[in-house]
Amino acid sequence: MTDVQTRKLTRIQREKREVILQAALNAFSVHGLRGATLEKIAVEAGMSKPHVVYYFGSKDAIYTELLESLLEIWLSPLRDISPQGDPLAEILTYVRRKLRMSQEMPRESKLFATEILHGAPRTGASLSGDLKELVDEKADVISRWSAEGRLARIDPHHLIFSIWAMTQHYADFDVQVRAVLGAPDDAALFSDADAFLTDFFVRALRPTAT
Amino acid sequence: MTDVQTRKLTRIQREKREVILQAALNAFSVHGLRGATLEKIAVEAGMSKPHVVYYFGSKDAIYTELLESLLEIWLSPLRDISPQGDPLAEILTYVRRKLRMSQEMPRESKLFATEILHGAPRTGASLSGDLKELVDEKADVISRWSAEGRLARIDPHHLIFSIWAMTQHYADFDVQVRAVLGAPDDAALFSDADAFLTDFFVRALRPTAT
DNA sequence: ATATTTTTTGACCAATTGGACAGAAAAATG
DNA sequence: CATTTTTCTGTCCAATTGGTCAAAAAATAT
């Protein structure tokens, strides 16, 4: 076997691959797929360029693997919305988890953002497949809540878009946010954002008294 | 003079430059600065590669010129928020104008998005300068409205961020939006988004009856 | 220790690409 | 018409870059 496959990996192999993936995440999230070079990734990973290729075969493969391995964790907050819970609480929890992910995983957020911004050439299938299915399912739950009068009447798909947009904004466009706010520290910024979003969504989603 | 400068341009020069800028906007908004090639821009503009260089000097110069020339129009809706108008109406108008810009100028939106996503290396000054100044000014207006009880009490900066995020989302991540919604036509999508955002911001911003 | 497999790299290559250059073509100027 | 200036392109170049290859080094197995 001339290529390191993903099937049966030794501990060392898994660690090396992880180091490369982290270095690649740094590079890709800042410069995009074309902007990041194998050279840079290799240097940051502390190994030679051919060694990186030895482990992944190509730059593209690293990028794709990153996206795929992150998709699961990326969607988990949405997946965890429970039809059994309290509607407003469930959605607020979702909003806050997404915001926390923006704070703790900004590189991953930017990786997805650039990918989709550029047309999602290697994610398109997932988008209209798994993602659409999951979103439709949760949209149904939200619709039911609205119909039962436990939540404001609102388009559930666009509601989900708005949550994505507002929470990811703090990671993807942090440079702009920080420039406008005058470079606040991370804790303060995300604390303010949390308060704002909570308040905002409570207002928008609380069912109107009849 | 060996380079075409921006001072005194003939009609023909202005037209040629405009053709190049349009071609470049197409390329940059899809592939980003590094992903777009001079070759592609030249082909799409219907001229040779050195001709493009003749007019702008470098690929970077085209990119920078695009950003600069668009900044003005991009911020105009925010600039037009009037302290004299009705608070809710002013903000709803702003939201709708931003949404319309997402619909009519998605390439421009993506151009800014990629630029900021990648750290705004050639826009940073504008962000913490002109942009911050403008946003602070309008935030003050919104704060006053809130204090006067004409608008919900809300953090004005984060409100502006949320408007940016939600409206630009429809342009920047349209691939994802369309995938999830099942490829609706443009008119239907933006009509729905308009209805959603209007309703959403009315709920969130209407002052609570005391 | 010896053989074998796996890991790691230096040297190299082909393709891409931004752009320099010289000069042709066209237009403006006299 | 002649000349000068502007517009435009074919050709070429140097730098970058993704990736190959042979072989060294290290680890593992016998």
Coordinates of N, CA, C and O in Angstrom, one line a residue, chain A residues 3-91:
Chain A
D3 N -0.3 4.4 0.0 CA -1.0 5.6 0.5 C -1.6 5.3 1.9 O -2.1 4.2 2.1
V4 N -1.5 6.3 2.7 CA -2.1 6.1 4.1 C -3.6 6.2 4.0 O -4.1 7.3 3.8
Q5 N -4.3 5.2 4.1 CA -5.8 5.2 4.1 C -6.4 5.4 5.4 O -5.7 5.4 6.5
T6 N -7.7 5.6 5.4 CA -8.3 6.0 6.7 C -8.8 4.8 7.4 O -9.5 4.9 8.5
R7 N -8.6 3.6 6.9 CA -9.2 2.4 7.6 C -8.6 2.1 8.9 O -9.2 2.3 10.0
K8 N -7.5 1.5 8.9 CA -6.9 1.1 10.2 C -5.6 1.9 10.5 O -4.5 1.6 10.0
L9 N -5.8 2.9 11.4 CA -4.7 3.8 11.7 C -4.0 3.5 13.0 O -4.7 3.2 14.0
T10 N -2.7 3.5 13.0 CA -2.0 3.4 14.3 C -2.2 4.7 15.1 O -2.6 5.7 14.5
R11 N -1.8 4.7 16.3 CA -2.0 5.9 17.1 C -1.1 7.1 16.5 O -1.5 8.2 16.4
I12 N 0.1 6.7 16.1 CA 1.0 7.7 15.5 C 0.5 8.3 14.3 O 0.5 9.5 14.0
Q13 N -0.1 7.4 13.4 CA -0.7 7.9 12.2 C -1.8 8.9 12.4 O -1.9 9.9 11.8
R14 N -2.6 8.5 13.4 CA -3.8 9.3 13.7 C -3.3 10.7 14.2 O -3.9 11.7 13.9
E15 N -2.3 10.7 15.0 CA -1.7 11.9 15.6 C -1.1 12.8 14.5 O -1.4 14.0 14.4
K16 N -0.4 12.2 13.6 CA 0.2 13.0 12.5 C -0.9 13.6 11.6 O -0.8 14.8 11.2
R17 N -1.9 12.8 11.3 CA -2.9 13.3 10.5 C -3.6 14.5 11.2 O -4.0 15.5 10.6
E18 N -3.8 14.3 12.5 CA -4.4 15.4 13.2 C -3.6 16.7 13.2 O -4.2 17.8 13.0
V19 N -2.3 16.5 13.3 CA -1.4 17.7 13.3 C -1.6 18.4 11.9 O -1.7 19.7 11.9
I20 N -1.6 17.6 10.9 CA -1.7 18.2 9.5 C -3.1 18.9 9.4 O -3.2 20.0 8.9
L21 N -4.1 18.2 9.9 CA -5.5 18.8 9.7 C -5.6 20.1 10.5 O -6.2 21.1 10.0
Q22 N -5.0 20.2 11.6 CA -5.0 21.5 12.4 C -4.3 22.6 11.6 O -4.8 23.7 11.5
A23 N -3.1 22.2 11.1 CA -2.3 23.2 10.4 C -3.1 23.7 9.1 O -3.2 24.9 8.8
A24 N -3.8 22.7 8.5 CA -4.5 23.0 7.3 C -5.7 23.9 7.6 O -6.1 24.8 6.9
L25 N -6.4 23.6 8.7 CA -7.5 24.4 9.2 C -7.1 25.8 9.4 O -7.8 26.8 8.9
N26 N -6.0 26.1 10.0 CA -5.5 27.4 10.2 C -5.3 28.1 8.8 O -5.8 29.2 8.6
A27 N -4.6 27.4 7.9 CA -4.3 28.0 6.6 C -5.6 28.2 5.8 O -5.8 29.3 5.3
F28 N -6.4 27.2 5.7 CA -7.6 27.3 4.8 C -8.6 28.4 5.4 O -9.3 29.1 4.6
S29 N -8.8 28.4 6.7 CA -9.8 29.3 7.2 C -9.4 30.8 7.0 O -10.2 31.7 7.0
V30 N -8.1 31.0 6.9 CA -7.6 32.4 6.7 C -7.5 32.7 5.2 O -7.9 33.8 4.8
H31 N -7.0 31.8 4.4 CA -6.6 32.1 3.0 C -7.5 31.4 2.0 O -7.4 31.7 0.8
G32 N -8.4 30.5 2.4 CA -9.2 29.8 1.5 C -8.4 28.7 0.9 O -7.2 28.5 1.1
L33 N -9.1 27.9 0.1 CA -8.5 26.7 -0.5 C -7.3 27.0 -1.4 O -6.2 26.5 -1.3
R34 N -7.5 28.0 -2.3 CA -6.5 28.4 -3.3 C -5.4 29.2 -2.6 O -4.2 29.1 -3.0
G35 N -5.8 30.0 -1.6 CA -4.8 30.9 -1.0 C -3.8 30.1 -0.1 O -2.7 30.6 0.0
A36 N -4.3 29.0 0.5 CA -3.4 28.3 1.3 C -2.5 27.4 0.5 O -2.9 26.8 -0.5
T37 N -1.2 27.3 0.9 CA -0.2 26.5 0.1 C 0.2 25.3 0.9 O 0.2 25.3 2.1
L38 N 0.5 24.2 0.2 CA 1.0 23.0 0.8 C 2.2 23.4 1.7 O 2.4 22.9 2.8
E39 N 3.1 24.2 1.1 CA 4.3 24.6 1.8 C 4.0 25.2 3.2 O 4.6 24.7 4.2
K40 N 3.0 26.1 3.2 CA 2.7 26.7 4.5 C 2.1 25.7 5.5 O 2.4 25.7 6.7
I41 N 1.3 24.9 5.0 CA 0.7 23.8 5.8 C 1.8 22.9 6.4 O 1.8 22.6 7.6
A42 N 2.7 22.6 5.5 CA 3.8 21.7 5.9 C 4.6 22.3 7.0 O 4.9 21.7 8.1
V43 N 5.0 23.6 6.8 CA 5.8 24.3 7.8 C 5.1 24.4 9.1 O 5.7 24.1 10.1
E44 N 3.9 24.7 9.1 CA 3.1 24.9 10.3 C 2.9 23.5 11.0 O 2.9 23.5 12.2
A45 N 2.9 22.5 10.2 CA 2.7 21.2 10.8 C 4.1 20.6 11.2 O 4.1 19.5 11.8
G46 N 5.1 21.3 10.9 CA 6.5 20.9 11.3 C 7.0 19.7 10.5 O 7.7 18.8 11.1
M47 N 6.7 19.6 9.3 CA 7.2 18.5 8.5 C 7.4 18.9 7.0 O 7.1 20.1 6.7
S48 N 7.9 18.1 6.2 CA 8.2 18.4 4.8 C 6.9 18.3 4.0 O 6.0 17.6 4.3
K49 N 7.0 19.0 2.8 CA 5.8 19.0 1.9 C 5.4 17.6 1.4 O 4.3 17.3 1.5
P50 N 6.4 16.9 1.0 CA 6.0 15.5 0.5 C 5.4 14.7 1.6 O 4.7 13.7 1.3
H51 N 5.8 15.0 2.8 CA 5.3 14.2 3.9 C 3.8 14.5 4.1 O 3.0 13.5 4.4
V52 N 3.4 15.7 3.9 CA 2.0 16.0 4.0 C 1.2 15.3 2.9 O 0.2 14.7 3.1
V53 N 1.8 15.3 1.7 CA 1.2 14.6 0.6 C 1.1 13.1 0.8 O 0.2 12.4 0.5
Y54 N 2.2 12.6 1.5 CA 2.2 11.2 1.8 C 1.0 10.8 2.7 O 0.5 9.7 2.5
Y55 N 0.6 11.6 3.5 CA -0.5 11.3 4.5 C -1.9 11.5 3.9 O -2.8 10.9 4.3
F56 N -2.0 12.4 2.9 CA -3.3 12.8 2.4 C -3.5 12.7 0.9 O -4.6 12.8 0.4
G57 N -2.4 12.5 0.2 CA -2.5 12.4 -1.2 C -2.5 13.7 -2.0 O -1.9 13.8 -3.0
S58 N -3.3 14.7 -1.5 CA -3.3 15.9 -2.2 C -3.9 17.0 -1.3 O -4.5 16.7 -0.2
K59 N -3.7 18.3 -1.7 CA -4.2 19.4 -0.9 C -5.7 19.3 -0.8 O -6.3 19.5 0.2
D60 N -6.3 19.0 -2.0 CA -7.7 18.9 -2.1 C -8.3 17.9 -1.1 O -9.3 18.1 -0.4
A61 N -7.6 16.8 -0.9 CA -8.1 15.7 0.0 C -8.1 16.2 1.4 O -9.0 15.9 2.2
I62 N -7.1 17.0 1.8 CA -7.1 17.5 3.2 C -8.3 18.4 3.4 O -9.0 18.3 4.4
Y63 N -8.5 19.3 2.4 CA -9.6 20.2 2.5 C -11.0 19.5 2.6 O -11.8 19.7 3.5
T64 N -11.1 18.5 1.7 CA -12.4 17.7 1.7 C -12.6 17.0 3.1 O -13.6 17.0 3.6
E65 N -11.5 16.4 3.5 CA -11.6 15.6 4.8 C -11.9 16.6 5.9 O -12.7 16.2 6.8
L66 N -11.4 17.7 5.9 CA -11.7 18.7 7.0 C -13.2 19.0 7.0 O -13.9 18.9 8.0
L67 N -13.7 19.3 5.8 CA -15.1 19.6 5.7 C -16.0 18.5 6.2 O -16.9 18.7 7.0
E68 N -15.7 17.3 5.7 CA -16.5 16.2 6.0 C -16.5 15.8 7.5 O -17.5 15.5 8.1
S69 N -15.3 15.9 8.1 CA -15.1 15.5 9.5 C -15.8 16.5 10.4 O -16.1 16.2 11.5
L70 N -16.0 17.7 9.9 CA -16.5 18.8 10.7 C -18.0 18.9 10.6 O -18.7 19.5 11.5
L71 N -18.6 18.4 9.5 CA -20.0 18.6 9.2 C -20.9 18.0 10.4 O -21.8 18.7 10.8
E72 N -20.5 16.9 10.9 CA -21.3 16.2 11.9 C -21.4 17.1 13.2 O -22.5 17.5 13.6
I73 N -20.2 17.5 13.7 CA -20.3 18.4 14.9 C -20.9 19.7 14.6 O -21.5 20.3 15.5
W74 N -20.8 20.1 13.4 CA -21.3 21.4 13.0 C -22.8 21.5 13.1 O -23.4 22.5 13.5
L75 N -23.4 20.4 12.8 CA -24.9 20.3 12.7 C -25.5 19.8 14.0 O -26.7 19.9 14.2
S76 N -24.7 19.4 14.9 CA -25.2 18.7 16.1 C -26.1 19.6 16.9 O -27.2 19.1 17.5
P77 N -25.9 20.9 17.1 CA -26.8 21.7 17.9 C -28.2 21.7 17.3 O -29.2 21.6 18.0
L78 N -28.3 21.8 16.0 CA -29.6 21.7 15.3 C -30.3 20.4 15.5 O -31.5 20.3 15.8
R79 N -29.5 19.3 15.4 CA -30.0 18.0 15.6 C -30.6 17.8 16.9 O -31.5 17.0 17.1
D80 N -30.0 18.5 17.9 CA -30.4 18.3 19.3 C -31.7 19.0 19.7 O -32.2 18.9 20.9
I81 N -32.3 19.8 18.8 CA -33.5 20.5 19.1 C -34.6 19.4 19.3 O -34.8 18.5 18.4
S82 N -35.2 19.4 20.5 CA -36.1 18.3 20.8 C -37.6 18.8 20.7 O -38.0 19.8 21.3
P83 N -38.4 18.0 20.0 CA -39.8 18.3 19.9 C -40.5 18.3 21.3 O -41.6 18.9 21.5
Q84 N -39.9 17.6 22.2 CA -40.5 17.4 23.6 C -40.2 18.6 24.5 O -41.0 18.8 25.4
G85 N -39.2 19.4 24.2 CA -38.9 20.5 25.1 C -39.8 21.7 25.0 O -40.7 21.7 24.1
D86 N -39.5 22.7 25.8 CA -40.2 23.9 25.7 C -39.7 24.7 24.4 O -38.5 24.9 24.3
P87 N -40.7 25.1 23.6 CA -40.3 25.7 22.3 C -39.3 26.8 22.4 O -38.2 26.8 21.8
L88 N -39.6 27.8 23.2 CA -38.7 29.0 23.3 C -37.4 28.6 23.8 O -36.3 29.0 23.4
A89 N -37.4 27.7 24.9 CA -36.1 27.3 25.5 C -35.3 26.5 24.5 O -34.1 26.7 24.5
E90 N -35.9 25.6 23.7 CA -35.2 24.8 22.8 C -34.5 25.7 21.8 O -33.3 25.5 21.4
I91 N -35.2 26.7 21.3 CA -34.6 27.6 20.2 C -33.5 28.5 20.8 O -32.5 28.7 20.2

